[in-house]
Structure formats: C-alpha cells, structure tokens
Amino acid sequence: MSNFLDLAKTRRSVRTFDGNMPDKQILDELKEYAENAGNPFGAKIRFVFLDADENKLSSPVLSGEKCYVSAVTKKQDRVDEAYGYSFEKLLMKAHELGLGTVIIGGTMPREKFESASNLTEGEFMPCVSPLGVSAKKMSVKESLMRKGVKADTRMKFEDLFFVGDFDNSLDEQSAKDKDLYNALEAVRLAPSAVNKQPWRIVIDGNKVHFYEKHDKGFLTPDYDLQKIDIGIAMFHFEAQMNSEGKNLELFTDAPAIAAPNQVDYIATYVIE
Ligand SMILES: Cc1cc2nc3c(=O)[nH]c(=O)nc-3n(C[C@H](O)[C@H](O)[C@H](O)COP(=O)(O)O)c2cc1C
C-alpha cells in the first residue's frame, strides 16, 4: 500500500449509487480479498456478497444500490474489535477499487439481511455495507443524513489523543515530532457509528494504548457497536504505520493508567 492516509482522506460514506451492479472483475477481486481480510485478534469473520434485487434487500438511507456485503461472525474472544478491523480492511479495499460503501449497523431491515446471509447456529450479523459506484449527485436524504450526524467534522486531535495519561493532551506538533501524526490522523478520519468517534489513545513511549469512550445506546446482547468502531480505528492506525514501513505488535494487558468515567481499555500496539 502506498500511503494509507491519502486513501483515508478520500473516503466518505456513500449512500447514493449509480443504479448498476459493480463491475464483475472488481467484485471478484474483492471477494478474493475478503477470504484473507484477517485481523490481529485471529477472530473469523465471514463475508457474504448479496445481490440486492435477487434477495429483495434495501435500506431506507440508501438509493441506487444493487449489491451488498454482510459480515457474519460468532461469539469469540475480542470479536467486536476484530469485526471492525476486518470489515474496514475490506471496505477500504473496495474504496481503493473505486467502490463506494457505508457501514450500516442500524438503518436496515435486519431480519431480511440475516436471512439472506444464511446465519447458522450461534452466528450473528452486526453490520452490512452496500457496494457500488457512487452517483454523481448525493440524494437529498443522504445530504440531510450527513448534516444530522455532522459527518464532515471530526473531534480535535487534543480531545482524542494523549501522552502518558489522560491529563496530558497530544497536540498535532508533538504527534509530528513523535512521527505519529499521519497514523493518528488516519484514526481521526475513520468512520464510526453516528460519527461518535469513541476512540481515545494514550501514547507511552513506543506503546499506543487504545481505549473506548462509551456512549449510551450502542450495546446489544451480542455485540458493542462502539467496540466495532475501535477495531476500525485500529485498522486505520496499523495500515498507516505499515505503509510507513513500521511494524506493530498487539498486546492486551491493561497499563496502569487511570481512565476517565465511561472510558475502557481495549488494546495496545507496540511499535517495534
Ligand atoms: C459501526 C458503524 C455503524 C454505522 N451504522 C450506520 C447506519 O445504520 N446508517 C447509516 O446511514 N450510517 C451508518 N454508519 C455510518 C456513519 O454514520 C458514518 O461513518 C459517520 O457519520 C461519518 O461519516 P463518514 O463515514 O462519511 O466519514 C455507521 C458507521 C459505523 C462505523
């Protein structure tokens, strides 16, 4: 991958499509990629490509889509983070191949998608995404939706990223001095449910600790949508670091750092 951040900067959620099935060659390439879209947690995610018309699938926030991919999994250790990581890995590949996507975790007739995905015993399907070429013009409902969640804005660097502990914010210049600016910017631009941006990061030497700031309304009996967001953020961080030639190792031992209310430790990348 050349520079992941450049790719991340050109991504946005797409909800208005051109009314065509994606090119077969591109779809085949994506299907092959999906077979190997792993994650550092080693959890298995099953991707199902679905013809919208054949399966009578639609979503109230979308128009012109002809194809979907759903992501199915089972209860296992760290599955939510793994799910976000692998799904975003696949969707960034789709973006690289010229397809628009948007992770949909709420605004869909869930049962129809679950049935089309042929869930087996113990499997669940937190999210789906349409796959298609973006229409030239956004639908009115798409622009209203973007305004509603302030989709074009992100929180400031200083409110998301910290050094040593949560009392010391990391500003952009210090991130540049630490050679971490691009990877953290790739995290900042990541998509999240209702654009809540629940990721918080504490840098401690060569350790990068990821935390989740919980909001109300994202927990279901099977999964936590905001943990899926953290997995997405972790993919963005790792992809940018890798494109800079840096390797990361993942640990899940909580550091002795006091976290604010509603903020939970998730995992640590150690920069080798
Ligand atoms: C886990 C997750 C669930 C989402 N669920 C929905 C959804 O149900 N409906 C929807 O229209 N967008 C959904 N989104 C898209 C977000 O609203 C979008 O990523 C956010 O507003 C930022 O906009 P951007 O992706 O264009 O940068 C979801 C995103 C994530 C990561």
Short mmCIF file of C-alpha atoms and ligand atoms in Angstrom, two decimals:
data_model
loop_
_atom_site.label_atom_id
_atom_site.label_comp_id
_atom_site.label_asym_id
_atom_site.label_seq_id
_atom_site.Cartn_x
_atom_site.Cartn_y
_atom_site.Cartn_z
CA MET A 1 0.00 0.00 0.00
CA SER A 2 1.44 3.42 -0.85
CA ASN A 3 0.14 5.90 1.68
CA PHE A 4 -2.94 4.73 3.53
CA LEU A 5 -3.71 8.22 4.86
CA ASP A 6 -4.14 9.55 1.29
CA LEU A 7 -6.72 6.81 0.71
CA ALA A 8 -8.43 7.50 4.05
CA LYS A 9 -8.71 11.21 3.18
CA THR A 10 -10.67 10.45 0.00
CA ARG A 11 -13.12 8.05 1.73
CA ARG A 12 -16.56 9.05 2.89
CA SER A 13 -19.70 7.04 3.48
CA VAL A 14 -21.63 6.70 0.21
CA ARG A 15 -25.44 6.30 0.32
CA THR A 16 -26.41 7.23 -3.26
CA PHE A 17 -25.31 4.85 -6.02
CA ASP A 18 -25.43 4.87 -9.82
CA GLY A 19 -28.05 2.09 -10.11
CA ASN A 20 -25.68 -0.56 -11.53
CA MET A 21 -24.13 -3.75 -10.25
CA PRO A 22 -20.38 -3.23 -9.64
CA ASP A 23 -18.08 -4.44 -12.42
CA LYS A 24 -17.72 -8.25 -12.20
CA GLN A 25 -13.93 -8.16 -12.28
CA ILE A 26 -13.80 -5.71 -9.37
CA LEU A 27 -16.33 -7.70 -7.39
CA ASP A 28 -14.33 -10.91 -7.98
CA GLU A 29 -11.16 -9.20 -6.79
CA LEU A 30 -12.97 -8.01 -3.67
CA LYS A 31 -14.40 -11.48 -2.99
CA GLU A 32 -10.91 -12.94 -3.16
CA TYR A 33 -9.59 -10.21 -0.86
CA ALA A 34 -12.41 -10.94 1.60
CA GLU A 35 -11.10 -14.51 2.03
CA ASN A 36 -7.93 -13.11 3.59
CA ALA A 37 -9.16 -9.92 5.31
CA GLY A 38 -7.85 -11.12 8.68
CA ASN A 39 -7.31 -9.24 11.91
CA PRO A 40 -4.68 -9.25 14.66
CA PHE A 41 -7.14 -10.88 17.10
CA GLY A 42 -7.39 -14.00 14.95
CA ALA A 43 -11.21 -13.99 15.01
CA LYS A 44 -13.05 -15.40 11.99
CA ILE A 45 -15.35 -13.07 10.07
CA ARG A 46 -17.49 -14.48 7.22
CA PHE A 47 -18.33 -12.08 4.38
CA VAL A 48 -21.42 -12.71 2.25
CA PHE A 49 -21.87 -10.90 -1.07
CA LEU A 50 -25.55 -10.35 -1.84
CA ASP A 51 -27.40 -9.31 -4.99
CA ALA A 52 -29.89 -6.66 -3.77
CA ASP A 53 -32.63 -7.46 -6.31
CA GLU A 54 -32.39 -11.26 -6.03
CA ASN A 55 -32.64 -11.06 -2.24
CA LYS A 56 -35.10 -8.12 -2.20
CA LEU A 57 -32.76 -6.09 0.00
CA SER A 58 -32.87 -2.35 0.58
CA SER A 59 -32.20 0.24 3.27
CA PRO A 60 -34.14 3.44 3.94
CA VAL A 61 -30.95 5.55 3.87
CA LEU A 62 -29.68 4.21 0.51
CA SER A 63 -30.63 4.63 -3.14
CA GLY A 64 -29.40 3.05 -6.37
CA GLU A 65 -27.50 0.18 -4.68
CA LYS A 66 -27.52 -3.23 -6.38
CA CYS A 67 -25.09 -5.16 -4.22
CA TYR A 68 -24.35 -5.62 -0.52
CA VAL A 69 -21.74 -7.33 1.59
CA SER A 70 -22.77 -8.54 5.02
CA ALA A 71 -20.29 -9.59 7.71
CA VAL A 72 -21.18 -12.51 9.94
CA THR A 73 -19.42 -13.88 12.99
CA LYS A 74 -19.79 -15.88 16.22
CA LYS A 75 -19.11 -15.13 19.88
CA GLN A 76 -15.36 -15.40 20.46
CA ASP A 77 -12.66 -13.50 22.30
CA ARG A 78 -12.32 -9.87 21.13
CA VAL A 79 -14.78 -10.43 18.32
CA ASP A 80 -16.14 -6.85 18.16
CA GLU A 81 -12.74 -5.23 17.66
CA ALA A 82 -11.77 -7.98 15.20
CA TYR A 83 -15.01 -7.45 13.30
CA GLY A 84 -14.46 -3.70 12.89
CA TYR A 85 -10.85 -4.28 11.84
CA SER A 86 -11.62 -6.89 9.17
CA PHE A 87 -14.74 -5.17 7.82
CA GLU A 88 -12.94 -1.83 7.45
CA LYS A 89 -9.98 -3.60 5.82
CA LEU A 90 -12.36 -4.99 3.20
CA LEU A 91 -14.23 -1.70 2.72
CA MET A 92 -11.02 0.32 2.31
CA LYS A 93 -10.01 -2.18 -0.38
CA ALA A 94 -13.39 -1.58 -2.04
CA HIS A 95 -12.71 2.17 -1.88
CA GLU A 96 -9.27 1.62 -3.43
CA LEU A 97 -11.01 -0.30 -6.25
CA GLY A 98 -13.38 2.62 -6.85
CA LEU A 99 -16.47 1.42 -4.99
CA GLY A 100 -18.49 3.44 -2.50
CA THR A 101 -19.51 1.84 0.81
CA VAL A 102 -21.12 2.70 4.13
CA ILE A 103 -21.22 0.52 7.21
CA ILE A 104 -24.86 0.09 8.21
CA GLY A 105 -25.46 -1.15 11.74
CA GLY A 106 -28.94 0.21 12.32
CA THR A 107 -30.84 1.58 9.34
CA MET A 108 -31.76 -1.68 7.60
CA PRO A 109 -34.43 -4.39 7.80
CA ARG A 110 -32.10 -6.60 9.87
CA GLU A 111 -34.08 -9.84 9.61
CA LYS A 112 -34.07 -9.78 5.81
CA PHE A 113 -30.31 -9.33 5.71
CA GLU A 114 -29.79 -12.04 8.32
CA SER A 115 -31.92 -14.47 6.40
CA ALA A 116 -30.18 -13.66 3.08
CA SER A 117 -26.83 -14.24 4.84
CA ASN A 118 -27.92 -17.77 5.91
CA LEU A 119 -26.89 -17.43 9.54
CA THR A 120 -26.11 -20.77 11.16
CA GLU A 121 -26.41 -21.66 14.86
CA GLY A 122 -24.59 -19.10 17.03
CA GLU A 123 -23.82 -16.70 14.21
CA PHE A 124 -24.80 -13.02 14.26
CA MET A 125 -24.50 -10.18 11.77
CA PRO A 126 -23.87 -6.74 13.29
CA CYS A 127 -23.44 -4.74 10.07
CA VAL A 128 -23.71 -4.72 6.28
CA SER A 129 -22.50 -2.36 3.56
CA PRO A 130 -23.68 -1.58 0.05
CA LEU A 131 -21.03 -1.87 -2.68
CA GLY A 132 -21.33 0.24 -5.80
CA VAL A 133 -20.23 3.19 -7.84
CA SER A 134 -21.22 6.48 -6.24
CA ALA A 135 -23.89 8.52 -8.09
CA LYS A 136 -22.76 11.88 -9.48
CA LYS A 137 -25.07 13.69 -7.10
CA MET A 138 -25.99 12.90 -3.49
CA SER A 139 -29.67 12.30 -2.79
CA VAL A 140 -31.43 14.83 -0.58
CA LYS A 141 -31.82 12.20 2.13
CA GLU A 142 -28.08 11.50 2.00
CA SER A 143 -27.12 15.15 2.47
CA LEU A 144 -29.67 15.53 5.29
CA MET A 145 -28.28 12.41 6.95
CA ARG A 146 -24.71 13.76 6.71
CA LYS A 147 -25.78 17.07 8.25
CA GLY A 148 -27.69 15.23 11.02
CA VAL A 149 -24.57 13.41 12.24
CA LYS A 150 -22.14 16.21 11.27
CA ALA A 151 -20.39 13.62 9.10
CA ASP A 152 -17.91 16.13 7.67
CA THR A 153 -16.48 17.10 11.05
CA ARG A 154 -14.19 15.31 13.45
CA MET A 155 -13.13 15.99 17.05
CA LYS A 156 -9.89 17.85 17.64
CA PHE A 157 -6.61 15.96 17.98
CA GLU A 158 -6.22 17.21 21.58
CA ASP A 159 -9.56 15.73 22.65
CA LEU A 160 -8.79 12.26 21.27
CA PHE A 161 -5.09 11.68 21.81
CA PHE A 162 -2.96 11.87 24.98
CA VAL A 163 0.62 11.33 26.20
CA GLY A 164 1.45 9.32 29.33
CA ASP A 165 -2.04 9.62 30.82
CA PHE A 166 -5.42 11.21 30.19
CA ASP A 167 -4.35 14.52 31.80
CA ASN A 168 -1.92 15.40 29.01
CA SER A 169 -3.33 16.06 25.56
CA LEU A 170 -1.23 15.37 22.49
CA ASP A 171 -1.22 18.24 20.02
CA GLU A 172 -0.54 17.94 16.32
CA GLN A 173 3.02 19.28 16.52
CA SER A 174 4.02 16.81 19.27
CA ALA A 175 2.46 13.99 17.23
CA LYS A 176 4.60 15.08 14.27
CA ASP A 177 7.70 15.17 16.49
CA LYS A 178 6.93 11.58 17.53
CA ASP A 179 6.41 10.52 13.89
CA LEU A 180 2.84 9.51 14.74
CA TYR A 181 0.87 12.32 13.15
CA ASN A 182 -0.19 10.50 9.97
CA ALA A 183 -1.28 7.33 11.76
CA LEU A 184 -3.30 9.30 14.33
CA GLU A 185 -4.82 11.45 11.60
CA ALA A 186 -5.86 8.24 9.82
CA VAL A 187 -7.63 7.22 13.06
CA ARG A 188 -9.29 10.64 13.41
CA LEU A 189 -10.79 10.35 9.91
CA ALA A 190 -12.17 6.84 10.43
CA PRO A 191 -15.92 6.19 10.21
CA SER A 192 -17.88 5.46 13.39
CA ALA A 193 -21.49 4.76 14.34
CA VAL A 194 -23.39 8.11 14.44
CA ASN A 195 -19.96 9.72 13.98
CA LYS A 196 -19.36 9.45 17.75
CA GLN A 197 -15.59 8.82 17.34
CA PRO A 198 -15.34 6.76 20.54
CA TRP A 199 -11.61 6.11 20.19
CA ARG A 200 -9.17 7.57 22.70
CA ILE A 201 -5.43 6.88 22.51
CA VAL A 202 -2.68 7.28 25.11
CA ILE A 203 0.90 7.26 23.79
CA ASP A 204 3.50 5.99 26.24
CA GLY A 205 6.98 5.67 24.68
CA ASN A 206 6.64 3.10 21.89
CA LYS A 207 3.28 1.91 23.27
CA VAL A 208 -0.01 3.07 21.76
CA HIS A 209 -2.91 2.27 24.09
CA PHE A 210 -6.40 2.22 22.57
CA TYR A 211 -9.46 3.00 24.73
CA GLU A 212 -13.19 3.12 24.08
CA LYS A 213 -15.31 6.03 25.31
CA HIS A 214 -18.82 4.62 25.73
CA ASP A 215 -21.98 6.47 24.76
CA LYS A 216 -25.47 5.22 25.57
CA GLY A 217 -27.40 3.10 23.08
CA PHE A 218 -24.68 1.12 21.29
CA LEU A 219 -24.73 -2.14 23.28
CA THR A 220 -26.73 -5.16 22.10
CA PRO A 221 -26.77 -8.62 23.72
CA ASP A 222 -24.40 -9.92 21.04
CA TYR A 223 -22.03 -7.01 20.44
CA ASP A 224 -20.98 -3.43 21.21
CA LEU A 225 -21.13 -1.23 18.08
CA GLN A 226 -18.59 1.17 19.55
CA LYS A 227 -16.07 -1.64 20.05
CA ILE A 228 -16.53 -2.29 16.36
CA ASP A 229 -15.60 1.39 15.87
CA ILE A 230 -12.39 0.83 17.87
CA GLY A 231 -11.49 -2.11 15.61
CA ILE A 232 -11.97 0.21 12.62
CA ALA A 233 -9.68 2.80 14.23
CA MET A 234 -7.06 0.14 14.96
CA PHE A 235 -7.09 -0.93 11.33
CA HIS A 236 -6.57 2.69 10.21
CA PHE A 237 -3.66 3.10 12.65
CA GLU A 238 -1.95 -0.14 11.65
CA ALA A 239 -2.50 0.39 7.91
CA GLN A 240 -0.85 3.83 8.01
CA MET A 241 2.05 2.63 10.18
CA ASN A 242 2.58 -0.31 7.82
CA SER A 243 2.55 2.00 4.80
CA GLU A 244 5.35 3.93 6.54
CA GLY A 245 7.28 0.64 6.84
CA LYS A 246 6.72 0.31 10.61
CA ASN A 247 5.67 -2.94 12.25
CA LEU A 248 3.35 -3.25 15.22
CA GLU A 249 2.77 -5.95 17.77
CA LEU A 250 -0.54 -6.23 19.61
CA PHE A 251 -0.92 -6.72 23.37
CA THR A 252 -3.99 -6.72 25.55
CA ASP A 253 -2.52 -6.18 29.03
CA ALA A 254 -4.09 -3.06 30.55
CA PRO A 255 -1.49 -0.46 31.58
CA ALA A 256 -1.62 1.23 34.99
CA ILE A 257 -3.19 4.38 33.60
CA ALA A 258 -6.28 5.83 35.28
CA ALA A 259 -9.05 6.16 32.70
CA PRO A 260 -11.91 8.68 32.96
CA ASN A 261 -15.52 7.59 33.53
CA GLN A 262 -17.04 5.58 30.70
CA VAL A 263 -13.60 5.00 29.16
CA ASP A 264 -12.35 1.40 28.95
CA TYR A 265 -9.02 -0.02 27.90
CA ILE A 266 -9.09 -2.12 24.71
CA ALA A 267 -5.59 -2.99 23.45
CA THR A 268 -2.04 -1.76 22.90
CA TYR A 269 0.11 -1.62 19.79
CA VAL A 270 3.83 -1.72 20.48
CA ILE A 271 5.88 -0.10 17.72
CA GLU A 272 8.82 -2.42 17.04
C1 LIG B 1 -20.26 0.61 13.15
C2 LIG B 1 -20.93 1.65 12.27
C3 LIG B 1 -22.33 1.64 12.12
C4 LIG B 1 -22.94 2.57 11.26
N1 LIG B 1 -24.32 2.49 11.09
C5 LIG B 1 -24.91 3.33 10.19
C6 LIG B 1 -26.31 3.19 9.92
O1 LIG B 1 -27.01 2.34 10.49
N2 LIG B 1 -26.85 4.02 8.98
C7 LIG B 1 -26.12 4.97 8.34
O2 LIG B 1 -26.67 5.66 7.48
N3 LIG B 1 -24.78 5.13 8.58
C8 LIG B 1 -24.18 4.34 9.49
N4 LIG B 1 -22.82 4.46 9.73
C9 LIG B 1 -22.03 5.48 9.02
C10 LIG B 1 -21.68 6.67 9.92
O3 LIG B 1 -22.84 7.47 10.13
C11 LIG B 1 -20.55 7.50 9.27
O4 LIG B 1 -19.39 6.70 9.19
C12 LIG B 1 -20.23 8.77 10.05
O5 LIG B 1 -21.33 9.63 10.06
C13 LIG B 1 -19.02 9.52 9.48
O6 LIG B 1 -19.24 9.84 8.13
P1 LIG B 1 -18.20 9.37 7.00
O7 LIG B 1 -18.16 7.88 7.05
O8 LIG B 1 -18.77 9.90 5.72
O9 LIG B 1 -16.87 9.97 7.34
C14 LIG B 1 -22.18 3.56 10.59
C15 LIG B 1 -20.78 3.56 10.74
C16 LIG B 1 -20.17 2.62 11.57
C17 LIG B 1 -18.68 2.63 11.68
#
